[in-house]
Structure formats: structure tokens, C-alpha cells
Tab-separated table of C-alpha atoms in Angstrom:
chain	number	residue	atom	x	y	z
A	89	LEU	CA	128.859	133.743	86.099
A	90	ASP	CA	126.379	132.890	83.456
A	91	SER	CA	124.940	130.503	86.112
A	92	PRO	CA	125.716	130.335	89.663
A	93	SER	CA	128.244	127.713	90.658
A	94	VAL	CA	129.418	126.846	94.163
A	95	GLY	CA	132.902	125.349	92.770
A	96	ALA	CA	133.252	128.857	90.611
A	97	THR	CA	132.176	130.854	92.962
A	98	GLY	CA	134.679	129.365	95.505
A	99	HIS	CA	137.357	129.277	93.058
A	100	ILE	CA	137.306	132.918	92.129
A	101	LEU	CA	136.676	133.889	95.904
A	102	THR	CA	139.902	132.325	96.992
A	103	MET	CA	141.832	133.441	94.204
A	104	ALA	CA	140.396	136.989	94.366
A	105	CYS	CA	141.296	137.454	98.356
A	106	LEU	CA	144.954	137.453	97.288
A	107	ALA	CA	144.717	139.856	94.217
A	108	GLU	CA	145.276	143.683	94.109
A	109	GLY	CA	142.107	145.380	93.717
A	110	THR	CA	138.328	144.882	94.549
A	111	THR	CA	136.574	141.602	92.798
A	112	THR	CA	132.682	141.650	92.445
A	113	ILE	CA	131.191	138.209	91.729
A	114	GLN	CA	127.605	138.720	90.213
A	115	ASN	CA	125.117	135.685	89.892
A	116	ALA	CA	127.460	134.186	92.758
A	117	ALA	CA	126.434	130.931	94.150
A	118	GLU	CA	124.401	131.322	97.686
A	119	GLU	CA	125.075	127.872	99.327
A	120	PRO	CA	126.033	127.329	102.689
A	121	GLU	CA	129.206	126.016	101.720
A	122	VAL	CA	130.452	129.599	100.070
A	123	VAL	CA	129.400	131.740	103.248
A	124	ASP	CA	131.512	129.352	105.271
A	125	LEU	CA	134.374	129.591	102.759
A	126	ALA	CA	133.966	133.366	103.138
A	127	ASN	CA	133.941	133.340	106.955
A	128	PHE	CA	137.294	131.433	106.917
A	129	VAL	CA	138.841	133.386	104.263
A	130	ASN	CA	137.995	136.321	106.487
A	131	ALA	CA	139.132	134.783	109.930
A	132	MET	CA	142.351	134.318	108.087
A	133	GLY	CA	142.510	138.357	107.393
A	134	GLY	CA	140.502	138.626	103.987
A	135	VAL	CA	137.799	140.920	102.919
A	136	VAL	CA	134.662	139.009	101.679
A	137	ARG	CA	131.250	140.657	101.666
A	138	GLY	CA	127.959	139.428	100.437
A	139	ALA	CA	128.846	135.677	100.887
A	140	GLY	CA	125.088	134.198	100.677
A	141	THR	CA	123.891	136.621	98.515
A	142	SER	CA	123.847	136.544	94.641
A	143	VAL	CA	126.423	139.484	94.893
A	144	ILE	CA	130.021	139.093	96.822
A	145	GLU	CA	132.744	141.390	96.480
A	146	ILE	CA	136.216	140.424	97.637
A	147	GLU	CA	138.997	143.104	98.413
A	148	GLY	CA	142.465	141.876	97.836
A	149	VAL	CA	144.629	141.832	101.001
A	150	SER	CA	148.341	141.320	100.698
A	151	SER	CA	148.463	138.172	102.588
A	152	LEU	CA	146.549	136.086	104.946
A	153	ARG	CA	147.062	134.482	108.369
A	154	GLY	CA	146.719	131.193	110.119
A	155	THR	CA	143.320	130.492	111.756
A	156	THR	CA	141.528	127.826	113.621
A	157	HIS	CA	137.974	127.156	111.670
A	158	ARG	CA	135.512	124.285	112.020
A	159	VAL	CA	134.199	123.319	108.798
A	160	ILE	CA	130.068	123.668	108.643
A	161	PRO	CA	128.703	119.959	108.561
A	162	ASP	CA	128.026	118.492	104.930
A	163	ARG	CA	124.478	118.925	104.228
A	164	MET	CA	124.739	116.023	101.263
A	165	GLU	CA	125.985	113.897	103.741
A	166	ALA	CA	122.979	114.256	106.013
A	167	GLY	CA	120.579	114.240	103.485
A	168	SER	CA	121.592	110.843	102.147
A	169	PHE	CA	120.967	109.324	105.604
A	170	LEU	CA	117.862	110.885	105.897
A	171	CYS	CA	116.752	109.518	102.553
A	172	ALA	CA	118.201	106.227	102.797
A	173	ALA	CA	116.175	106.057	106.183
A	174	ALA	CA	113.072	107.001	104.701
A	175	ALA	CA	113.773	104.464	101.792
A	176	THR	CA	114.249	101.271	103.990
A	177	GLY	CA	111.777	102.501	106.508
A	178	GLY	CA	114.058	103.225	109.084
A	179	ASP	CA	113.624	105.125	112.274
A	180	VAL	CA	117.549	107.949	111.925
A	181	ARG	CA	118.291	111.327	113.656
A	182	VAL	CA	121.091	112.809	112.158
A	183	THR	CA	123.235	115.056	114.687
A	184	GLU	CA	125.404	117.716	114.399
A	185	CYS	CA	123.958	119.042	111.070
A	186	ILE	CA	122.303	122.297	110.252
A	187	PRO	CA	118.436	121.927	109.638
A	188	GLU	CA	117.778	125.166	107.759
A	189	HIS	CA	120.445	124.209	105.233
A	190	LEU	CA	118.728	120.933	104.457
A	191	THR	CA	114.830	122.786	104.545
A	192	ALA	CA	113.980	122.163	100.729
A	193	LEU	CA	115.059	118.384	101.391
A	194	VAL	CA	112.834	117.901	104.651
A	195	LEU	CA	110.177	120.071	103.044
A	196	LYS	CA	109.822	117.652	100.293
A	197	LEU	CA	110.224	114.227	102.392
A	198	ARG	CA	107.465	115.494	104.722
A	199	GLU	CA	105.072	116.380	101.352
A	200	ALA	CA	106.014	112.771	100.337
A	201	GLY	CA	104.252	111.530	103.573
A	202	ILE	CA	107.521	110.809	105.595
A	203	GLU	CA	107.608	112.090	109.507
A	204	CYS	CA	110.338	114.395	110.165
A	205	GLU	CA	111.458	116.328	113.018
A	206	THR	CA	113.831	118.864	113.521
A	207	GLY	CA	115.715	120.335	116.748
A	208	PRO	CA	118.320	122.805	116.692
A	209	ASP	CA	121.235	120.854	115.041
A	210	TRP	CA	119.515	117.766	114.371
A	211	ILE	CA	116.802	115.759	112.347
A	212	ARG	CA	114.985	112.969	112.527
A	213	VAL	CA	113.001	110.958	109.916
A	214	ILE	CA	110.613	107.970	110.560
A	215	GLY	CA	110.243	105.699	107.484
A	216	ASN	CA	106.467	104.570	108.078
A	217	GLY	CA	106.060	102.382	104.898
A	218	ARG	CA	105.915	103.923	101.230
A	219	PRO	CA	106.078	107.597	100.479
A	220	ARG	CA	104.096	109.149	98.441
A	221	ALA	CA	104.963	110.263	94.866
A	222	VAL	CA	106.221	113.725	94.253
A	223	SER	CA	107.504	116.124	91.902
A	224	VAL	CA	111.045	117.594	91.909
A	225	LYS	CA	112.835	120.133	90.411
A	226	THR	CA	116.732	120.833	91.036
A	227	LEU	CA	117.654	124.850	91.800
A	228	PRO	CA	120.431	126.830	92.979
A	229	TYR	CA	120.532	127.246	96.881
A	230	PRO	CA	117.635	127.701	98.836
A	231	GLY	CA	116.048	125.353	95.998
A	232	PHE	CA	116.377	121.856	95.928
A	233	PRO	CA	119.991	120.696	95.644
A	234	THR	CA	121.274	118.758	92.479
A	235	ASP	CA	123.398	116.857	94.865
A	236	MET	CA	120.025	115.424	96.916
A	237	GLN	CA	118.557	114.576	93.575
A	238	GLN	CA	120.150	110.913	93.636
A	239	PRO	CA	119.122	110.058	96.723
A	240	LEU	CA	115.693	111.324	96.515
A	241	THR	CA	115.166	109.591	92.926
A	242	ALA	CA	116.341	106.245	94.728
A	243	LEU	CA	113.859	106.881	97.613
A	244	LEU	CA	111.057	107.626	94.964
A	245	THR	CA	111.663	104.477	93.302
A	246	THR	CA	109.877	102.938	96.507
A	247	ALA	CA	106.783	105.577	96.448
A	248	VAL	CA	103.330	105.055	95.582
A	249	GLY	CA	102.290	106.981	92.143
A	250	THR	CA	104.622	108.551	89.505
A	251	SER	CA	106.991	110.737	90.988
A	252	VAL	CA	108.793	113.396	88.288
A	253	VAL	CA	112.288	114.658	88.375
A	254	THR	CA	113.507	117.302	86.570
A	255	GLU	CA	117.436	118.316	87.098
A	256	THR	CA	118.012	122.196	85.861
A	257	ILE	CA	121.593	122.260	87.252
A	258	TYR	CA	123.710	119.380	86.059
A	259	GLU	CA	122.388	117.374	82.783
A	260	ARG	CA	124.497	114.164	83.525
A	261	ARG	CA	123.294	113.861	87.335
A	262	PHE	CA	120.892	111.336	86.183
A	263	LYS	CA	123.570	108.525	85.449
A	264	HIS	CA	122.575	106.587	87.835
A	265	VAL	CA	119.150	105.873	86.261
A	266	ASP	CA	120.451	103.027	84.236
A	267	GLU	CA	121.910	101.280	87.455
A	268	LEU	CA	118.250	101.563	89.291
A	269	ARG	CA	116.561	100.194	86.480
A	270	GLN	CA	119.309	97.079	86.518
A	271	MET	CA	118.018	96.848	90.352
A	272	GLY	CA	114.504	96.571	88.733
A	273	ALA	CA	112.727	100.542	89.289
A	274	ASP	CA	110.528	101.761	86.657
A	275	ILE	CA	111.964	105.025	85.347
A	276	LYS	CA	111.794	106.360	82.123
């Protein structure tokens, strides 16, 4: 792949699991959702190796069988609640999440002065006053996720000082800025 893409990696992986021969995805997305998809395919009798790394190898099989699989918690949904709590001065504990999947966000929230506690399957955010301004740059996993850029940008409109947000994954991700401006945000 020219650049790591969760969608492209997932589509190639699922198509290749029933294709003849071996397919190798180089520069594959390393996101937890790709690992979860590979675990699901493997539970159905597929052969996927290397999920979670930049090189994934898929050996095609003739058929897949049924299985039971619990999808991993949605880290973007959890992260959105955390940002909302921080922006509104709330005290929110998000349960049944995987804190390791949200490390980049938690580190950025802490850098902004927001109190964050984590447990084995929960994260608590305590919004205690206005956050400090921070700079953030979106990157492929395990970097700061592009899908969390919008909730964090909204949170940063309440920060003391000037924050800088750099989007490197999806240039149209800033479409929300005009809406935030209409609500009085000072964004350039």
C-alpha cells in the first residue's frame, strides 16, 4: 500500500482469505481493528499472520466455517466520550474499553492537564477547569488517530492558549472547523 489504510488492509485481507495462493500486504495498517479482523478470519479457519505489523501474510483457503466472535470495543466511541467529559468539566468513567488502544489520546489529554485514570478495562477522565493548549499530529496507529482529531479539536477550543492540530491522514477531516467557528471558536 502507498500508505497504511485500515479500509484497504481490511478489504484485501478479507478478499485474500479465500483467494488461491498467498497474499502479502506491505505497509499494512496496524490498528487494533485489523488485528481483530484477522483474529475473526482465523477463528473461521483462515490463515492470517502478521496482523498488527506492517506486513500481513494471508494464505488462501477453500472455505471458511462459522464461529462466535466478540468484536473489540470501539476506541473512537470511547475516546469521544473522554473528550466530551474533558471539554464539559465532567467526570466520566468509560468501561468495557481497551485502554492500550487509546494510549495516544490519553497521553494527549494528560499533556493538556486533564486528569486521566486507567484500569484493566476502563478509563476515567475528570475535567477540572480549562485544559492547556497542546499540539497534536495525526499518524497511523499507534500514533494519534485521525478519527479522534475532530473530538480533540472541539475540546481544544476550550483550552487556554493556542493549540496546533496537524492532520496528516485525511485532509478533509477539518470540515468540522467551519461549524465550530459558527459557534464562536477562534480557529485559523
